Amino acid sequence: MDMWRGIPREEIPWFPTIDDSKCTGCGECLSICRNGVLGFDESSRTAQVTNPYNCVVECSTCARLCPTEAISFPDQAAFSEFIKQKLATGEKP
Ligand code: SF4
Ligand code: SF4
């Protein structure tokens, strides 16, 4: 199982969410991400999150590059607090 700072990656809710209604299918996010997180749905012609836990924790490059702001991530402050709590509860290796 993949771990991040001693926490199982699948317990960390950091991955993109794509708003289909804003996605134009330009493919910019698919070009930039080398981690296999995103895929392209031919029928809707939109990008999709296919492997969320492949996303690099705290990366948000694709969201910054999306021309229509279709990609969002968790609130950074709330996420930092979540990680702090998680580490404090002793879920370390
Ligand atoms: S960069 Fe944005 S608009 Fe372009 S395919 Fe990705 S999510 Fe859709
Ligand atoms: S945030 Fe980074 S690792 Fe995650 S999907 Fe976007 S470009 Fe890929």
Short mmCIF file of N, CA, C and O and ligand atoms in Angstrom, two decimals:
data_model
loop_
_atom_site.label_atom_id
_atom_site.label_comp_id
_atom_site.label_asym_id
_atom_site.label_seq_id
_atom_site.Cartn_x
_atom_site.Cartn_y
_atom_site.Cartn_z
N MET A 1 0.85 -1.19 0.00
CA MET A 1 0.00 0.00 0.00
C MET A 1 0.89 1.25 0.00
O MET A 1 1.85 1.33 0.75
N ASP A 2 0.54 2.21 -0.83
CA ASP A 2 1.32 3.44 -0.87
C ASP A 2 1.08 4.25 0.41
O ASP A 2 -0.04 4.34 0.90
N MET A 3 2.16 4.81 0.92
CA MET A 3 2.06 5.60 2.15
C MET A 3 2.54 7.03 1.85
O MET A 3 3.37 7.24 0.97
N TRP A 4 2.04 7.96 2.61
CA TRP A 4 2.51 9.35 2.55
C TRP A 4 2.69 9.82 3.99
O TRP A 4 1.73 9.87 4.75
N ARG A 5 3.93 10.15 4.34
CA ARG A 5 4.27 10.54 5.71
C ARG A 5 3.71 9.54 6.72
O ARG A 5 3.22 9.90 7.79
N GLY A 6 3.75 8.28 6.35
CA GLY A 6 3.31 7.24 7.27
C GLY A 6 1.81 6.98 7.27
O GLY A 6 1.32 6.15 8.03
N ILE A 7 1.09 7.69 6.43
CA ILE A 7 -0.36 7.53 6.36
C ILE A 7 -0.70 6.81 5.05
O ILE A 7 -0.16 7.18 4.00
N PRO A 8 -1.56 5.79 5.09
CA PRO A 8 -1.94 5.15 3.83
C PRO A 8 -2.50 6.20 2.85
O PRO A 8 -3.36 7.00 3.22
N ARG A 9 -1.99 6.20 1.66
CA ARG A 9 -2.39 7.22 0.68
C ARG A 9 -3.90 7.27 0.50
O ARG A 9 -4.48 8.35 0.30
N GLU A 10 -4.56 6.15 0.56
CA GLU A 10 -6.01 6.14 0.31
C GLU A 10 -6.82 6.74 1.46
O GLU A 10 -8.03 6.90 1.35
N GLU A 11 -6.14 7.10 2.54
CA GLU A 11 -6.84 7.79 3.64
C GLU A 11 -6.64 9.30 3.55
O GLU A 11 -7.09 10.04 4.43
N ILE A 12 -5.95 9.71 2.50
CA ILE A 12 -5.69 11.15 2.35
C ILE A 12 -6.55 11.70 1.21
O ILE A 12 -6.38 11.34 0.05
N PRO A 13 -7.50 12.57 1.55
CA PRO A 13 -8.44 13.06 0.54
C PRO A 13 -7.88 14.22 -0.29
O PRO A 13 -8.47 15.30 -0.34
N TRP A 14 -6.74 13.97 -0.93
CA TRP A 14 -6.17 15.01 -1.80
C TRP A 14 -6.14 14.50 -3.24
O TRP A 14 -5.36 13.62 -3.59
N PHE A 15 -7.03 15.03 -4.01
CA PHE A 15 -7.09 14.70 -5.44
C PHE A 15 -8.01 15.72 -6.11
O PHE A 15 -8.79 16.39 -5.42
N PRO A 16 -7.89 15.85 -7.42
CA PRO A 16 -8.73 16.87 -8.08
C PRO A 16 -10.19 16.44 -8.21
O PRO A 16 -10.50 15.24 -8.20
N THR A 17 -11.03 17.44 -8.32
CA THR A 17 -12.43 17.23 -8.68
C THR A 17 -12.66 18.07 -9.93
O THR A 17 -12.22 19.23 -9.98
N ILE A 18 -13.28 17.48 -10.93
CA ILE A 18 -13.52 18.21 -12.17
C ILE A 18 -15.01 18.52 -12.33
O ILE A 18 -15.84 17.61 -12.22
N ASP A 19 -15.29 19.76 -12.57
CA ASP A 19 -16.67 20.19 -12.81
C ASP A 19 -16.95 20.00 -14.31
O ASP A 19 -16.47 20.77 -15.15
N ASP A 20 -17.69 18.95 -14.62
CA ASP A 20 -17.97 18.63 -16.03
C ASP A 20 -18.59 19.80 -16.79
O ASP A 20 -18.37 19.96 -17.99
N SER A 21 -19.38 20.59 -16.07
CA SER A 21 -20.08 21.67 -16.77
C SER A 21 -19.11 22.79 -17.19
O SER A 21 -19.43 23.60 -18.05
N LYS A 22 -17.92 22.81 -16.57
CA LYS A 22 -16.94 23.84 -16.94
C LYS A 22 -15.86 23.30 -17.87
O LYS A 22 -15.12 24.06 -18.49
N CYS A 23 -15.71 21.98 -17.93
CA CYS A 23 -14.63 21.38 -18.73
C CYS A 23 -14.95 21.46 -20.22
O CYS A 23 -16.01 21.02 -20.66
N THR A 24 -14.01 22.01 -20.97
CA THR A 24 -14.19 22.13 -22.42
C THR A 24 -13.48 20.99 -23.16
O THR A 24 -13.51 20.94 -24.39
N GLY A 25 -12.81 20.12 -22.40
CA GLY A 25 -12.10 19.00 -23.04
C GLY A 25 -10.83 19.41 -23.76
O GLY A 25 -10.37 18.73 -24.67
N CYS A 26 -10.24 20.51 -23.32
CA CYS A 26 -9.05 21.03 -24.03
C CYS A 26 -7.83 20.11 -23.90
O CYS A 26 -6.93 20.15 -24.73
N GLY A 27 -7.79 19.31 -22.84
CA GLY A 27 -6.69 18.35 -22.68
C GLY A 27 -5.45 18.89 -21.99
O GLY A 27 -4.48 18.17 -21.81
N GLU A 28 -5.49 20.13 -21.58
CA GLU A 28 -4.32 20.74 -20.93
C GLU A 28 -3.90 19.96 -19.68
O GLU A 28 -2.72 19.68 -19.47
N CYS A 29 -4.87 19.59 -18.87
CA CYS A 29 -4.56 18.87 -17.62
C CYS A 29 -3.98 17.49 -17.92
O CYS A 29 -3.07 17.02 -17.23
N LEU A 30 -4.49 16.85 -18.96
CA LEU A 30 -4.00 15.52 -19.32
C LEU A 30 -2.56 15.59 -19.81
O LEU A 30 -1.77 14.68 -19.58
N SER A 31 -2.21 16.69 -20.46
CA SER A 31 -0.84 16.84 -20.95
C SER A 31 0.13 17.05 -19.81
O SER A 31 1.26 16.59 -19.86
N ILE A 32 -0.29 17.76 -18.79
CA ILE A 32 0.65 18.13 -17.73
C ILE A 32 0.85 17.04 -16.70
O ILE A 32 1.94 16.88 -16.14
N CYS A 33 -0.18 16.26 -16.42
CA CYS A 33 -0.07 15.27 -15.34
C CYS A 33 0.55 13.97 -15.85
O CYS A 33 0.03 13.35 -16.76
N ARG A 34 1.65 13.58 -15.20
CA ARG A 34 2.35 12.36 -15.61
C ARG A 34 2.06 11.20 -14.67
O ARG A 34 2.76 10.20 -14.68
N ASN A 35 1.05 11.37 -13.83
CA ASN A 35 0.81 10.35 -12.81
C ASN A 35 -0.40 9.47 -13.07
O ASN A 35 -0.78 8.68 -12.21
N GLY A 36 -1.00 9.63 -14.22
CA GLY A 36 -2.12 8.75 -14.56
C GLY A 36 -3.37 9.00 -13.73
O GLY A 36 -4.21 8.13 -13.56
N VAL A 37 -3.50 10.21 -13.20
CA VAL A 37 -4.66 10.55 -12.37
C VAL A 37 -5.89 10.79 -13.25
O VAL A 37 -7.02 10.45 -12.89
N LEU A 38 -5.63 11.37 -14.41
CA LEU A 38 -6.73 11.85 -15.26
C LEU A 38 -6.90 11.04 -16.53
O LEU A 38 -5.92 10.49 -17.06
N GLY A 39 -8.12 10.96 -16.98
CA GLY A 39 -8.41 10.28 -18.24
C GLY A 39 -9.38 11.15 -19.03
O GLY A 39 -9.84 12.18 -18.56
N PHE A 40 -9.68 10.70 -20.24
CA PHE A 40 -10.57 11.48 -21.10
C PHE A 40 -11.77 10.63 -21.47
O PHE A 40 -11.63 9.50 -21.93
N ASP A 41 -12.95 11.16 -21.22
CA ASP A 41 -14.17 10.45 -21.56
C ASP A 41 -14.64 10.89 -22.94
O ASP A 41 -15.01 12.05 -23.14
N GLU A 42 -14.56 9.97 -23.88
CA GLU A 42 -14.87 10.31 -25.28
C GLU A 42 -16.34 10.69 -25.46
O GLU A 42 -16.66 11.55 -26.27
N SER A 43 -17.22 10.06 -24.71
CA SER A 43 -18.63 10.35 -24.96
C SER A 43 -19.02 11.75 -24.49
O SER A 43 -19.75 12.46 -25.18
N SER A 44 -18.50 12.15 -23.33
CA SER A 44 -18.85 13.50 -22.86
C SER A 44 -17.81 14.53 -23.29
O SER A 44 -18.03 15.74 -23.13
N ARG A 45 -16.67 14.08 -23.85
CA ARG A 45 -15.58 14.95 -24.28
C ARG A 45 -15.09 15.82 -23.12
O ARG A 45 -14.88 17.04 -23.26
N THR A 46 -14.96 15.18 -21.96
CA THR A 46 -14.45 15.90 -20.80
C THR A 46 -13.35 15.08 -20.13
O THR A 46 -13.29 13.85 -20.27
N ALA A 47 -12.51 15.77 -19.36
CA ALA A 47 -11.50 15.09 -18.54
C ALA A 47 -12.19 14.49 -17.32
O ALA A 47 -13.17 15.04 -16.81
N GLN A 48 -11.66 13.36 -16.86
CA GLN A 48 -12.23 12.68 -15.70
C GLN A 48 -11.11 12.28 -14.76
O GLN A 48 -9.98 12.04 -15.19
N VAL A 49 -11.44 12.17 -13.48
CA VAL A 49 -10.46 11.70 -12.50
C VAL A 49 -10.59 10.18 -12.44
O VAL A 49 -11.59 9.64 -11.96
N THR A 50 -9.59 9.48 -12.96
CA THR A 50 -9.69 8.02 -13.06
C THR A 50 -8.91 7.29 -11.96
O THR A 50 -9.28 6.20 -11.56
N ASN A 51 -7.82 7.89 -11.49
CA ASN A 51 -7.02 7.27 -10.43
C ASN A 51 -6.68 8.33 -9.37
O ASN A 51 -5.54 8.82 -9.31
N PRO A 52 -7.65 8.70 -8.55
CA PRO A 52 -7.46 9.83 -7.63
C PRO A 52 -6.25 9.70 -6.72
O PRO A 52 -5.56 10.69 -6.45
N TYR A 53 -5.97 8.48 -6.25
CA TYR A 53 -4.89 8.34 -5.27
C TYR A 53 -3.50 8.30 -5.90
O TYR A 53 -2.50 8.17 -5.19
N ASN A 54 -3.45 8.43 -7.21
CA ASN A 54 -2.14 8.62 -7.86
C ASN A 54 -1.71 10.09 -7.78
O ASN A 54 -0.58 10.42 -8.11
N CYS A 55 -2.62 10.95 -7.39
CA CYS A 55 -2.31 12.38 -7.33
C CYS A 55 -1.25 12.64 -6.26
O CYS A 55 -1.32 12.09 -5.15
N VAL A 56 -0.29 13.47 -6.60
CA VAL A 56 0.76 13.84 -5.66
C VAL A 56 0.17 14.76 -4.59
O VAL A 56 -0.41 15.80 -4.93
N VAL A 57 0.29 14.35 -3.35
CA VAL A 57 -0.31 15.12 -2.26
C VAL A 57 0.24 16.55 -2.27
O VAL A 57 1.46 16.77 -2.31
N GLU A 58 -0.66 17.48 -2.26
CA GLU A 58 -0.42 18.93 -2.26
C GLU A 58 0.02 19.49 -3.61
O GLU A 58 0.32 20.67 -3.70
N CYS A 59 0.04 18.68 -4.64
CA CYS A 59 0.22 19.22 -6.00
C CYS A 59 -1.14 19.77 -6.44
O CYS A 59 -2.18 19.20 -6.10
N SER A 60 -1.13 20.88 -7.16
CA SER A 60 -2.39 21.38 -7.74
C SER A 60 -2.10 22.03 -9.09
O SER A 60 -2.81 22.95 -9.51
N THR A 61 -1.06 21.54 -9.73
CA THR A 61 -0.61 22.12 -11.00
C THR A 61 -1.72 22.13 -12.05
O THR A 61 -1.93 23.14 -12.73
N CYS A 62 -2.44 21.03 -12.17
CA CYS A 62 -3.46 20.97 -13.22
C CYS A 62 -4.55 22.02 -13.00
O CYS A 62 -5.06 22.61 -13.95
N ALA A 63 -4.89 22.25 -11.73
CA ALA A 63 -5.93 23.25 -11.45
C ALA A 63 -5.46 24.65 -11.85
O ALA A 63 -6.22 25.45 -12.38
N ARG A 64 -4.17 24.91 -11.62
CA ARG A 64 -3.65 26.23 -11.96
C ARG A 64 -3.62 26.44 -13.48
O ARG A 64 -3.74 27.57 -13.96
N LEU A 65 -3.45 25.33 -14.22
CA LEU A 65 -3.34 25.47 -15.68
C LEU A 65 -4.67 25.37 -16.42
O LEU A 65 -4.75 25.75 -17.58
N CYS A 66 -5.68 24.87 -15.75
CA CYS A 66 -6.97 24.72 -16.44
C CYS A 66 -7.52 26.09 -16.84
O CYS A 66 -7.73 26.95 -15.97
N PRO A 67 -7.76 26.30 -18.12
CA PRO A 67 -8.20 27.63 -18.56
C PRO A 67 -9.61 28.00 -18.12
O PRO A 67 -9.98 29.18 -18.16
N THR A 68 -10.41 27.03 -17.70
CA THR A 68 -11.79 27.36 -17.33
C THR A 68 -12.07 27.17 -15.83
O THR A 68 -13.23 27.20 -15.41
N GLU A 69 -11.01 26.95 -15.06
CA GLU A 69 -11.15 26.75 -13.61
C GLU A 69 -12.13 25.62 -13.29
O GLU A 69 -12.94 25.71 -12.35
N ALA A 70 -12.04 24.56 -14.09
CA ALA A 70 -12.93 23.41 -13.87
C ALA A 70 -12.43 22.46 -12.79
O ALA A 70 -13.17 21.61 -12.33
N ILE A 71 -11.14 22.62 -12.42
CA ILE A 71 -10.53 21.68 -11.48
C ILE A 71 -10.39 22.32 -10.10
O ILE A 71 -9.89 23.44 -10.00
N SER A 72 -10.82 21.60 -9.09
CA SER A 72 -10.67 22.13 -7.74
C SER A 72 -10.02 21.09 -6.82
O SER A 72 -10.01 19.89 -7.12
N PHE A 73 -9.50 21.61 -5.71
CA PHE A 73 -8.85 20.78 -4.69
C PHE A 73 -9.41 21.16 -3.33
O PHE A 73 -10.03 22.22 -3.19
N PRO A 74 -9.15 20.32 -2.31
CA PRO A 74 -9.62 20.70 -0.98
C PRO A 74 -9.00 22.02 -0.53
O PRO A 74 -7.91 22.38 -0.99
N ASP A 75 -9.66 22.68 0.37
CA ASP A 75 -9.13 23.90 0.96
C ASP A 75 -7.80 23.58 1.66
O ASP A 75 -7.73 22.65 2.46
N GLN A 76 -6.77 24.36 1.32
CA GLN A 76 -5.42 24.04 1.82
C GLN A 76 -5.33 24.10 3.36
O GLN A 76 -4.73 23.23 3.98
N ALA A 77 -5.94 25.09 3.97
CA ALA A 77 -5.86 25.22 5.43
C ALA A 77 -6.56 24.04 6.12
O ALA A 77 -6.03 23.45 7.07
N ALA A 78 -7.73 23.69 5.63
CA ALA A 78 -8.47 22.57 6.22
C ALA A 78 -7.71 21.26 6.01
O ALA A 78 -7.66 20.40 6.89
N PHE A 79 -7.09 21.16 4.85
CA PHE A 79 -6.32 19.95 4.56
C PHE A 79 -5.11 19.85 5.49
O PHE A 79 -4.82 18.77 6.04
N SER A 80 -4.40 20.95 5.70
CA SER A 80 -3.23 20.94 6.59
C SER A 80 -3.64 20.53 8.00
O SER A 80 -2.94 19.78 8.67
N GLU A 81 -4.79 21.02 8.42
CA GLU A 81 -5.29 20.68 9.76
C GLU A 81 -5.61 19.18 9.84
O GLU A 81 -5.30 18.50 10.82
N PHE A 82 -6.21 18.67 8.79
CA PHE A 82 -6.53 17.23 8.73
C PHE A 82 -5.26 16.39 8.87
O PHE A 82 -5.21 15.43 9.64
N ILE A 83 -4.21 16.79 8.15
CA ILE A 83 -2.95 16.02 8.19
C ILE A 83 -2.33 16.13 9.59
O ILE A 83 -1.83 15.14 10.14
N LYS A 84 -2.38 17.32 10.16
CA LYS A 84 -1.83 17.52 11.50
C LYS A 84 -2.51 16.58 12.50
O LYS A 84 -1.87 15.90 13.29
N GLN A 85 -3.82 16.53 12.41
CA GLN A 85 -4.59 15.65 13.31
C GLN A 85 -4.25 14.19 13.07
O GLN A 85 -4.08 13.40 14.00
N LYS A 86 -4.13 13.84 11.83
CA LYS A 86 -3.86 12.45 11.44
C LYS A 86 -2.50 12.02 12.00
O LYS A 86 -2.35 10.93 12.54
N LEU A 87 -1.51 12.91 11.86
CA LEU A 87 -0.18 12.59 12.36
C LEU A 87 -0.18 12.56 13.90
O LEU A 87 0.50 11.72 14.51
N ALA A 88 -0.96 13.43 14.51
CA ALA A 88 -1.00 13.50 15.97
C ALA A 88 -1.63 12.26 16.59
O ALA A 88 -1.33 11.90 17.72
N THR A 89 -2.49 11.60 15.84
CA THR A 89 -3.14 10.41 16.41
C THR A 89 -2.25 9.18 16.30
O THR A 89 -2.66 8.07 16.60
N GLY A 90 -1.02 9.43 15.84
CA GLY A 90 -0.04 8.36 15.89
C GLY A 90 -0.08 7.37 14.75
O GLY A 90 0.46 6.27 14.86
N GLU A 91 -0.71 7.77 13.66
CA GLU A 91 -0.74 6.86 12.53
C GLU A 91 0.53 6.97 11.71
O GLU A 91 0.54 7.27 10.52
N LYS A 92 1.63 6.77 12.41
CA LYS A 92 2.94 6.81 11.76
C LYS A 92 3.45 5.38 11.61
O LYS A 92 2.94 4.49 12.27
N PRO A 93 4.49 5.19 10.78
CA PRO A 93 4.99 3.83 10.62
C PRO A 93 5.53 3.28 11.93
O PRO A 93 5.99 4.04 12.75
S1 SF4 B 1 -7.64 21.63 -18.45
FE1 SF4 B 1 -9.67 22.03 -17.60
S2 SF4 B 1 -10.99 22.42 -19.37
FE2 SF4 B 1 -9.12 21.43 -20.13
S3 SF4 B 1 -9.61 19.23 -20.17
FE3 SF4 B 1 -8.67 19.66 -18.19
S4 SF4 B 1 -10.40 20.08 -16.78
FE4 SF4 B 1 -11.15 20.24 -18.89
S1 SF4 B 2 -2.46 17.88 -8.94
FE1 SF4 B 2 -0.58 17.28 -9.93
S2 SF4 B 2 -0.44 15.07 -9.63
FE2 SF4 B 2 -2.52 15.67 -9.12
S3 SF4 B 2 -3.71 15.35 -10.97
FE3 SF4 B 2 -3.04 17.47 -11.02
S4 SF4 B 2 -1.05 17.55 -12.09
FE4 SF4 B 2 -1.54 15.40 -11.55
#
